[in-house]
CSV table of N, CA and C in Angstrom, one decimal:
chain,number,residue,atom,x,y,z
M,1,MET,N,-6.4,-15.8,32.5
M,1,MET,CA,-6.6,-14.4,32.2
M,1,MET,C,-6.5,-14.1,30.8
M,2,TRP,N,-7.4,-13.2,30.3
M,2,TRP,CA,-7.3,-12.8,28.9
M,2,TRP,C,-7.4,-11.3,28.8
M,3,THR,N,-6.7,-10.7,27.8
M,3,THR,CA,-6.6,-9.3,27.5
M,3,THR,C,-7.1,-9.0,26.1
M,4,ILE,N,-7.9,-8.0,26.0
M,4,ILE,CA,-8.5,-7.6,24.7
M,4,ILE,C,-7.7,-6.3,24.2
M,5,SER,N,-7.4,-6.4,22.9
M,5,SER,CA,-6.7,-5.2,22.3
M,5,SER,C,-7.2,-5.1,20.9
M,6,ARG,N,-7.2,-3.8,20.4
M,6,ARG,CA,-7.5,-3.6,19.0
M,6,ARG,C,-6.1,-3.4,18.3
M,7,GLN,N,-6.0,-4.1,17.1
M,7,GLN,CA,-4.7,-4.2,16.4
M,7,GLN,C,-4.9,-3.8,15.0
M,8,HIS,N,-3.9,-3.2,14.4
M,8,HIS,CA,-3.8,-3.0,12.9
M,8,HIS,C,-2.6,-3.8,12.5
M,9,ARG,N,-2.8,-5.0,12.0
M,9,ARG,CA,-1.7,-5.9,11.7
M,9,ARG,C,-1.0,-5.4,10.5
M,10,TRP,N,0.3,-5.1,10.7
M,10,TRP,CA,1.1,-4.5,9.7
M,10,TRP,C,1.4,-5.4,8.5
M,11,GLN,N,1.4,-6.7,8.7
M,11,GLN,CA,1.8,-7.7,7.7
M,11,GLN,C,0.7,-7.7,6.5
M,12,ASP,N,-0.5,-7.6,6.9
M,12,ASP,CA,-1.6,-7.7,5.9
M,12,ASP,C,-2.6,-6.5,5.9
M,13,GLY,N,-2.4,-5.6,6.8
M,13,GLY,CA,-3.3,-4.4,6.9
M,13,GLY,C,-4.6,-4.7,7.6
M,14,LEU,N,-4.9,-5.9,8.1
M,14,LEU,CA,-6.2,-6.2,8.7
M,14,LEU,C,-6.3,-5.5,10.1
M,15,PHE,N,-7.6,-5.1,10.4
M,15,PHE,CA,-8.0,-4.5,11.7
M,15,PHE,C,-8.6,-5.6,12.5
M,16,ILE,N,-8.0,-5.9,13.6
M,16,ILE,CA,-8.4,-7.1,14.4
M,16,ILE,C,-8.6,-6.7,15.9
M,17,VAL,N,-9.7,-7.3,16.5
M,17,VAL,CA,-9.8,-7.2,17.9
M,17,VAL,C,-9.3,-8.6,18.4
M,18,GLU,N,-8.2,-8.6,19.2
M,18,GLU,CA,-7.6,-9.8,19.7
M,18,GLU,C,-7.9,-10.1,21.1
M,19,ILE,N,-8.2,-11.4,21.4
M,19,ILE,CA,-8.4,-11.9,22.7
M,19,ILE,C,-7.1,-12.7,23.0
M,20,SER,N,-6.2,-12.1,23.8
M,20,SER,CA,-4.9,-12.8,24.1
M,20,SER,C,-5.0,-13.5,25.4
M,21,TYR,N,-4.5,-14.7,25.5
M,21,TYR,CA,-4.3,-15.4,26.7
M,21,TYR,C,-3.2,-14.7,27.5
M,22,GLY,N,-3.5,-14.4,28.8
M,22,GLY,CA,-2.4,-13.8,29.6
M,22,GLY,C,-2.8,-12.4,29.9
M,23,ASN,N,-1.9,-11.8,30.7
M,23,ASN,CA,-2.1,-10.4,31.1
M,23,ASN,C,-1.7,-9.4,30.0
M,24,ILE,N,-1.8,-8.1,30.3
M,24,ILE,CA,-1.6,-7.1,29.3
M,24,ILE,C,-0.2,-7.2,28.7
M,25,SER,N,0.8,-7.6,29.4
M,25,SER,CA,2.1,-7.7,28.9
M,25,SER,C,2.3,-8.8,27.9
M,26,LEU,N,1.3,-9.7,27.7
M,26,LEU,CA,1.4,-10.8,26.8
M,26,LEU,C,0.6,-10.6,25.5
M,27,CYS,N,-0.1,-9.4,25.4
M,27,CYS,CA,-0.8,-9.2,24.1
M,27,CYS,C,0.2,-8.7,23.0
M,28,ASN,N,-0.2,-8.8,21.8
M,28,ASN,CA,0.6,-8.4,20.7
M,28,ASN,C,1.0,-6.9,20.8
M,29,PRO,N,2.2,-6.5,20.4
M,29,PRO,CA,2.5,-5.1,20.5
M,29,PRO,C,1.7,-4.3,19.5
M,30,ASN,N,1.8,-3.0,19.6
M,30,ASN,CA,1.2,-2.0,18.7
M,30,ASN,C,-0.3,-2.0,18.9
M,31,ALA,N,-0.8,-2.3,20.1
M,31,ALA,CA,-2.2,-2.2,20.3
M,31,ALA,C,-2.6,-0.7,20.3
M,32,TYR,N,-3.8,-0.5,19.8
M,32,TYR,CA,-4.3,0.9,19.8
M,32,TYR,C,-4.6,1.3,21.3
M,33,SER,N,-4.5,2.6,21.5
M,33,SER,CA,-4.9,3.1,22.8
M,33,SER,C,-6.4,2.8,23.1
M,34,PRO,N,-6.8,2.6,24.3
M,34,PRO,CA,-8.2,2.2,24.6
M,34,PRO,C,-9.1,3.3,24.1
M,35,ASN,N,-10.2,2.9,23.4
M,35,ASN,CA,-11.2,3.8,23.0
M,35,ASN,C,-12.6,3.2,23.4
M,36,TYR,N,-12.7,1.9,23.7
M,36,TYR,CA,-13.9,1.3,24.0
M,36,TYR,C,-13.8,0.6,25.3
M,37,SER,N,-14.9,0.5,26.0
M,37,SER,CA,-14.9,-0.2,27.3
M,37,SER,C,-14.4,-1.6,27.2
M,38,GLY,N,-13.5,-2.0,28.0
M,38,GLY,CA,-12.9,-3.3,28.1
M,38,GLY,C,-11.6,-3.5,27.4
M,39,GLU,N,-11.2,-2.5,26.6
M,39,GLU,CA,-9.9,-2.6,25.9
M,39,GLU,C,-8.7,-2.5,26.9
M,40,LEU,N,-7.7,-3.3,26.6
M,40,LEU,CA,-6.5,-3.4,27.4
M,40,LEU,C,-6.9,-3.7,28.9
M,41,GLU,N,-8.0,-4.4,29.1
M,41,GLU,CA,-8.4,-4.8,30.4
M,41,GLU,C,-8.1,-6.3,30.5
M,42,GLU,N,-7.9,-6.8,31.7
M,42,GLU,CA,-7.6,-8.2,31.9
M,42,GLU,C,-8.9,-8.9,32.5
M,43,PHE,N,-9.3,-10.0,31.9
M,43,PHE,CA,-10.5,-10.7,32.3
M,43,PHE,C,-10.1,-12.1,32.8
M,44,LEU,N,-10.7,-12.4,33.9
M,44,LEU,CA,-10.5,-13.8,34.5
M,44,LEU,C,-11.5,-14.8,33.8
M,45,ASN,N,-12.7,-14.2,33.4
M,45,ASN,CA,-13.7,-15.0,32.8
M,45,ASN,C,-13.6,-15.0,31.3
M,46,PRO,N,-13.3,-16.1,30.6
M,46,PRO,CA,-13.2,-16.0,29.1
M,46,PRO,C,-14.5,-15.7,28.4
M,47,ILE,N,-15.6,-16.0,29.0
M,47,ILE,CA,-16.9,-15.7,28.3
M,47,ILE,C,-17.1,-14.2,28.3
M,48,GLU,N,-16.8,-13.6,29.4
M,48,GLU,CA,-16.9,-12.1,29.5
M,48,GLU,C,-15.9,-11.5,28.5
M,49,ALA,N,-14.7,-12.1,28.4
M,49,ALA,CA,-13.7,-11.5,27.4
M,49,ALA,C,-14.2,-11.6,26.0
M,50,VAL,N,-14.8,-12.8,25.6
M,50,VAL,CA,-15.3,-13.0,24.3
M,50,VAL,C,-16.5,-12.0,24.0
M,51,ASN,N,-17.4,-11.9,24.9
M,51,ASN,CA,-18.5,-10.9,24.7
M,51,ASN,C,-18.1,-9.5,24.6
M,52,THR,N,-17.1,-9.1,25.4
M,52,THR,CA,-16.6,-7.7,25.4
M,52,THR,C,-15.8,-7.5,24.1
M,53,ALA,N,-15.0,-8.4,23.7
M,53,ALA,CA,-14.3,-8.3,22.4
M,53,ALA,C,-15.2,-8.2,21.2
M,54,TRP,N,-16.3,-9.0,21.3
M,54,TRP,CA,-17.2,-9.0,20.2
M,54,TRP,C,-17.9,-7.6,20.1
M,55,ASP,N,-18.3,-7.1,21.2
M,55,ASP,CA,-18.9,-5.8,21.3
M,55,ASP,C,-18.0,-4.7,20.8
M,56,ILE,N,-16.7,-4.8,21.2
M,56,ILE,CA,-15.7,-3.8,20.7
M,56,ILE,C,-15.6,-3.9,19.2
M,57,ALA,N,-15.5,-5.1,18.6
M,57,ALA,CA,-15.3,-5.3,17.2
M,57,ALA,C,-16.5,-4.7,16.4
M,58,ILE,N,-17.7,-5.0,16.9
M,58,ILE,CA,-19.0,-4.4,16.2
M,58,ILE,C,-19.0,-2.9,16.3
M,59,GLN,N,-18.7,-2.3,17.4
M,59,GLN,CA,-18.7,-0.9,17.6
M,59,GLN,C,-17.6,-0.2,16.7
M,60,TRP,N,-16.4,-0.8,16.7
M,60,TRP,CA,-15.3,-0.3,15.9
M,60,TRP,C,-15.6,-0.3,14.4
M,61,GLN,N,-16.3,-1.4,14.0
M,61,GLN,CA,-16.7,-1.5,12.6
M,61,GLN,C,-17.7,-0.4,12.3
M,62,LYS,N,-18.6,-0.2,13.1
M,62,LYS,CA,-19.6,0.9,12.9
M,62,LYS,C,-19.0,2.2,12.9
M,63,ASP,N,-18.1,2.5,13.8
M,63,ASP,CA,-17.4,3.8,13.9
M,63,ASP,C,-16.5,4.1,12.7
M,64,THR,N,-15.9,3.1,12.1
M,64,THR,CA,-14.9,3.3,11.1
M,64,THR,C,-15.3,2.9,9.7
M,65,ASN,N,-16.4,2.2,9.5
M,65,ASN,CA,-16.8,1.6,8.2
M,65,ASN,C,-15.7,0.7,7.6
M,66,LYS,N,-14.8,0.2,8.4
M,66,LYS,CA,-13.8,-0.8,8.0
M,66,LYS,C,-14.2,-2.2,8.3
M,67,ILE,N,-13.7,-3.1,7.6
M,67,ILE,CA,-13.9,-4.5,8.0
M,67,ILE,C,-13.1,-4.9,9.2
M,68,ILE,N,-13.7,-5.3,10.2
M,68,ILE,CA,-13.0,-5.7,11.5
M,68,ILE,C,-13.1,-7.2,11.7
M,69,TYR,N,-12.0,-7.8,12.1
M,69,TYR,CA,-12.0,-9.2,12.4
M,69,TYR,C,-11.8,-9.4,13.9
M,70,ILE,N,-12.0,-10.6,14.3
M,70,ILE,CA,-11.7,-11.0,15.7
M,70,ILE,C,-10.8,-12.2,15.7
M,71,ALA,N,-10.0,-12.3,16.7
M,71,ALA,CA,-9.1,-13.4,16.8
M,71,ALA,C,-8.7,-13.7,18.3
M,72,LYS,N,-8.3,-15.0,18.5
M,72,LYS,CA,-7.9,-15.4,19.8
M,72,LYS,C,-6.5,-16.0,19.7
M,73,GLY,N,-5.7,-16.0,20.7
M,73,GLY,CA,-4.4,-16.7,20.7
M,73,GLY,C,-3.6,-16.4,21.9
M,74,TYR,N,-2.4,-16.9,21.8
M,74,TYR,CA,-1.4,-16.8,22.9
M,74,TYR,C,-0.1,-16.4,22.3
M,75,THR,N,0.5,-15.3,22.8
M,75,THR,CA,1.8,-14.8,22.2
M,75,THR,C,3.0,-15.4,22.9
M,76,ALA,N,2.9,-15.9,24.2
M,76,ALA,CA,4.0,-16.4,25.0
M,76,ALA,C,5.0,-15.3,25.1
M,77,GLY,N,4.6,-14.0,25.0
M,77,GLY,CA,5.5,-12.9,25.2
M,77,GLY,C,6.2,-12.4,23.9
M,78,SER,N,5.9,-13.1,22.8
M,78,SER,CA,6.4,-12.7,21.5
M,78,SER,C,5.4,-12.0,20.7
M,79,THR,N,5.7,-11.7,19.5
M,79,THR,CA,4.7,-11.2,18.5
M,79,THR,C,4.2,-12.4,17.8
M,80,MET,N,2.9,-12.6,17.8
M,80,MET,CA,2.3,-13.8,17.2
M,80,MET,C,1.1,-13.4,16.3
M,81,HIS,N,1.0,-14.1,15.2
M,81,HIS,CA,-0.1,-14.0,14.3
M,81,HIS,C,-1.2,-14.8,14.8
M,82,PHE,N,-2.4,-14.2,15.1
M,82,PHE,CA,-3.6,-14.9,15.5
M,82,PHE,C,-4.4,-15.1,14.2
M,83,ASP,N,-5.1,-16.3,14.1
M,83,ASP,CA,-6.0,-16.5,12.9
M,83,ASP,C,-7.3,-15.7,13.1
M,84,GLU,N,-7.5,-14.8,12.2
M,84,GLU,CA,-8.6,-13.9,12.2
M,84,GLU,C,-9.9,-14.6,11.8
M,85,MET,N,-11.0,-14.1,12.3
M,85,MET,CA,-12.3,-14.6,11.9
M,85,MET,C,-13.2,-13.4,11.6
M,86,GLU,N,-14.1,-13.6,10.6
M,86,GLU,CA,-15.1,-12.6,10.3
M,86,GLU,C,-16.1,-12.5,11.4
M,87,LEU,N,-16.8,-11.3,11.5
M,87,LEU,CA,-17.8,-11.1,12.5
M,87,LEU,C,-19.2,-11.7,12.1
M,88,THR,N,-19.2,-13.1,12.1
M,88,THR,CA,-20.5,-13.7,11.8
M,88,THR,C,-21.0,-14.4,13.0
M,89,GLU,N,-22.3,-14.7,13.0
M,89,GLU,CA,-23.0,-15.3,14.1
M,89,GLU,C,-22.3,-16.7,14.4
M,90,GLU,N,-22.0,-17.4,13.3
M,90,GLU,CA,-21.3,-18.7,13.5
M,90,GLU,C,-20.0,-18.6,14.2
M,91,ASN,N,-19.2,-17.6,13.9
M,91,ASN,CA,-17.9,-17.4,14.6
M,91,ASN,C,-18.1,-16.9,16.0
M,92,LYS,N,-19.2,-16.1,16.3
M,92,LYS,CA,-19.4,-15.7,17.6
M,92,LYS,C,-19.8,-17.0,18.5
M,93,GLN,N,-20.6,-17.9,17.9
M,93,GLN,CA,-21.0,-19.1,18.7
M,93,GLN,C,-19.8,-20.0,18.9
M,94,TYR,N,-18.9,-20.0,17.9
M,94,TYR,CA,-17.6,-20.8,18.0
M,94,TYR,C,-16.8,-20.3,19.2
M,95,LEU,N,-16.6,-18.9,19.2
M,95,LEU,CA,-15.8,-18.3,20.3
M,95,LEU,C,-16.5,-18.5,21.7
M,96,LEU,N,-17.8,-18.4,21.7
M,96,LEU,CA,-18.5,-18.7,23.0
M,96,LEU,C,-18.4,-20.1,23.5
M,97,LYS,N,-18.5,-21.0,22.5
M,97,LYS,CA,-18.3,-22.5,22.9
M,97,LYS,C,-16.9,-22.7,23.4
M,98,TRP,N,-15.9,-22.1,22.8
M,98,TRP,CA,-14.5,-22.2,23.2
M,98,TRP,C,-14.4,-21.6,24.6
M,99,ALA,N,-14.9,-20.5,24.8
M,99,ALA,CA,-14.8,-19.8,26.1
M,99,ALA,C,-15.6,-20.6,27.2
M,100,ASN,N,-16.7,-21.2,26.9
M,100,ASN,CA,-17.5,-22.0,27.9
M,100,ASN,C,-16.7,-23.2,28.3
M,101,GLU,N,-16.0,-23.9,27.3
M,101,GLU,CA,-15.2,-25.1,27.6
M,101,GLU,C,-14.1,-24.7,28.6
M,102,ILE,N,-13.4,-23.6,28.4
M,102,ILE,CA,-12.4,-23.1,29.3
M,102,ILE,C,-12.9,-22.8,30.6
M,103,TYR,N,-14.1,-22.1,30.6
M,103,TYR,CA,-14.7,-21.6,31.9
M,103,TYR,C,-15.0,-22.8,32.8
M,104,GLU,N,-15.5,-23.9,32.3
M,104,GLU,CA,-15.9,-25.0,33.1
M,104,GLU,C,-14.7,-25.6,33.9
M,105,ASN,N,-13.5,-25.4,33.4
M,105,ASN,CA,-12.3,-25.9,34.1
M,105,ASN,C,-11.5,-24.9,34.9
M,106,LEU,N,-12.1,-23.7,35.1
M,106,LEU,CA,-11.4,-22.7,35.9
M,106,LEU,C,-11.7,-22.8,37.3
M,107,ASP,N,-10.8,-22.3,38.2
M,107,ASP,CA,-11.1,-22.3,39.6
M,107,ASP,C,-12.1,-21.3,39.9
M,108,LYS,N,-13.1,-21.6,40.8
M,108,LYS,CA,-14.1,-20.7,41.1
M,108,LYS,C,-14.3,-20.6,42.7
M,109,CYS,N,-14.8,-19.5,43.1
M,109,CYS,CA,-15.1,-19.3,44.5
M,109,CYS,C,-16.1,-20.3,45.0
M,110,GLU,N,-15.8,-20.9,46.2
M,110,GLU,CA,-16.6,-21.9,46.8
M,110,GLU,C,-18.0,-21.3,47.2
M,111,HIS,N,-18.1,-20.0,47.4
M,111,HIS,CA,-19.3,-19.4,47.9
M,111,HIS,C,-20.1,-18.8,46.7
M,112,CYS,N,-19.6,-17.9,45.9
M,112,CYS,CA,-20.4,-17.2,44.9
M,112,CYS,C,-20.2,-17.8,43.5
M,113,GLY,N,-19.2,-18.6,43.3
M,113,GLY,CA,-19.0,-19.3,42.0
M,113,GLY,C,-18.2,-18.4,41.0
M,114,GLU,N,-17.8,-17.2,41.3
M,114,GLU,CA,-17.0,-16.4,40.4
M,114,GLU,C,-15.7,-17.0,40.2
M,115,VAL,N,-15.1,-16.8,39.0
M,115,VAL,CA,-13.8,-17.2,38.6
M,115,VAL,C,-12.8,-16.5,39.5
M,116,ILE,N,-11.8,-17.3,40.0
M,116,ILE,CA,-10.8,-16.7,40.8
M,116,ILE,C,-9.4,-17.0,40.2
M,117,ASN,N,-8.5,-16.2,40.6
M,117,ASN,CA,-7.1,-16.4,40.3
M,117,ASN,C,-6.4,-16.9,41.6
M,118,LYS,N,-6.0,-18.1,41.6
M,118,LYS,CA,-5.5,-18.7,42.9
M,118,LYS,C,-4.3,-17.9,43.4
M,119,LYS,N,-3.7,-17.1,42.6
M,119,LYS,CA,-2.5,-16.3,43.1
M,119,LYS,C,-3.0,-15.2,44.0
M,120,ASN,N,-4.3,-14.7,43.8
M,120,ASN,CA,-4.8,-13.6,44.5
M,120,ASN,C,-6.2,-13.9,45.1
M,121,CYS,N,-6.2,-15.0,45.9
M,121,CYS,CA,-7.5,-15.3,46.5
M,121,CYS,C,-7.4,-15.7,47.9
M,122,TYR,N,-8.5,-15.9,48.6
M,122,TYR,CA,-8.5,-16.3,50.0
M,122,TYR,C,-8.6,-17.8,50.1
M,123,LYS,N,-7.8,-18.3,51.0
M,123,LYS,CA,-7.8,-19.8,51.2
M,123,LYS,C,-8.1,-20.1,52.6
M,124,ASN,N,-9.0,-21.1,52.8
M,124,ASN,CA,-9.3,-21.5,54.2
M,124,ASN,C,-8.8,-22.9,54.4
M,125,TYR,N,-7.8,-23.0,55.3
M,125,TYR,CA,-7.1,-24.3,55.5
M,125,TYR,C,-8.0,-25.1,56.5
M,126,ASP,N,-8.9,-24.5,57.2
M,126,ASP,CA,-9.7,-25.3,58.1
M,126,ASP,C,-10.8,-26.2,57.3
M,127,TYR,N,-11.0,-25.8,56.1
M,127,TYR,CA,-12.1,-26.5,55.3
M,127,TYR,C,-11.5,-27.1,54.0
M,128,ASP,N,-10.6,-28.0,54.1
M,128,ASP,CA,-10.0,-28.7,53.0
M,128,ASP,C,-9.5,-27.8,51.9
M,129,ASP,N,-8.8,-26.8,52.3
M,129,ASP,CA,-8.1,-25.9,51.3
M,129,ASP,C,-9.1,-25.3,50.3
M,130,LEU,N,-10.2,-24.8,50.7
M,130,LEU,CA,-11.1,-24.2,49.8
M,130,LEU,C,-10.7,-22.8,49.5
M,131,TYR,N,-11.0,-22.3,48.3
M,131,TYR,CA,-10.6,-21.0,47.8
M,131,TYR,C,-11.8,-20.1,47.6
M,132,PHE,N,-11.6,-18.8,47.9
M,132,PHE,CA,-12.7,-17.8,47.8
M,132,PHE,C,-12.2,-16.6,47.1
M,133,CYS,N,-13.1,-15.9,46.5
M,133,CYS,CA,-12.7,-14.7,45.8
M,133,CYS,C,-12.5,-13.5,46.7
M,134,SER,N,-13.0,-13.5,47.9
M,134,SER,CA,-12.9,-12.4,48.9
M,134,SER,C,-13.0,-13.0,50.3
M,135,ASP,N,-12.5,-12.1,51.2
M,135,ASP,CA,-12.7,-12.5,52.6
M,135,ASP,C,-14.2,-12.5,53.0
M,136,ASN,N,-15.0,-11.7,52.4
M,136,ASN,CA,-16.4,-11.7,52.6
M,136,ASN,C,-17.0,-13.0,52.2
M,137,CYS,N,-16.7,-13.5,51.0
M,137,CYS,CA,-17.3,-14.8,50.6
M,137,CYS,C,-16.8,-15.9,51.5
M,138,CYS,N,-15.6,-15.9,51.9
M,138,CYS,CA,-15.0,-16.9,52.8
M,138,CYS,C,-15.8,-16.9,54.2
M,139,SER,N,-16.0,-15.7,54.7
M,139,SER,CA,-16.8,-15.5,56.0
M,139,SER,C,-18.2,-16.0,55.9
M,140,ILE,N,-18.9,-15.7,54.8
M,140,ILE,CA,-20.3,-16.1,54.6
M,140,ILE,C,-20.3,-17.6,54.5
M,141,TRP,N,-19.4,-18.2,53.7
M,141,TRP,CA,-19.4,-19.7,53.5
M,141,TRP,C,-19.2,-20.4,54.9
M,142,ILE,N,-18.2,-19.8,55.7
M,142,ILE,CA,-17.9,-20.5,57.0
M,142,ILE,C,-19.2,-20.4,57.9
M,143,GLU,N,-19.8,-19.2,57.9
M,143,GLU,CA,-21.0,-19.1,58.7
M,143,GLU,C,-22.1,-20.1,58.3
M,144,LYS,N,-22.3,-20.2,57.1
M,144,LYS,CA,-23.3,-21.2,56.6
M,144,LYS,C,-22.9,-22.6,57.0
M,145,GLU,N,-21.6,-23.0,56.8
M,145,GLU,CA,-21.1,-24.3,57.1
M,145,GLU,C,-21.2,-24.6,58.6
M,146,GLU,N,-20.9,-23.6,59.4
M,146,GLU,CA,-21.0,-23.8,60.9
M,146,GLU,C,-22.4,-24.0,61.3
M,147,LYS,N,-23.3,-23.2,60.7
M,147,LYS,CA,-24.8,-23.3,61.0
M,147,LYS,C,-25.3,-24.7,60.6
M,148,PHE,N,-24.9,-25.2,59.4
M,148,PHE,CA,-25.3,-26.5,58.9
M,148,PHE,C,-24.8,-27.6,59.8
M,149,LEU,N,-23.5,-27.5,60.3
M,149,LEU,CA,-23.0,-28.5,61.2
M,149,LEU,C,-23.7,-28.5,62.5
M,150,ALA,N,-24.0,-27.3,63.0
M,150,ALA,CA,-24.7,-27.2,64.3
M,150,ALA,C,-26.1,-27.8,64.2
M,151,GLU,N,-26.7,-27.7,63.1
M,151,GLU,CA,-28.1,-28.3,62.9
M,151,GLU,C,-28.0,-29.8,62.8
M,152,GLN,N,-26.9,-30.3,62.5
M,152,GLN,CA,-26.8,-31.8,62.3
M,152,GLN,C,-26.6,-32.5,63.7
M,153,VAL,N,-26.3,-31.7,64.7
M,153,VAL,CA,-26.1,-32.3,66.0
M,153,VAL,C,-27.4,-32.6,66.7
């Protein structure tokens, strides 16, 4: 899970949109109140988090005429300095590559392929401990599986 926040880093005065690993309680303190869609929201999909953070940074820069940076990191519940990056196409591609590599290793719903949090998902013990994002996806998958098995007879 990743959380996006806008920060004004007091140590050096930089304005940064941060992508923090973990829920909202693990982002750096002193986050601005939400002003843009996606701020202080938790994302299961890191690609979605990067794209949303990028959009927030671009819009914030337009609205304020300040230089805005973007950064990613993990605070482990402390205050942490994230290494900031300028809003260049090269840095956007770097962040998307990073997010894609993480995305490939995340748990996904057996039916729809959406990223799931195994703490809050549906598990079907009859089918080799498969995980689903919802009861609906689980039911649809089971119906298809049972239809497939019936056709094999």
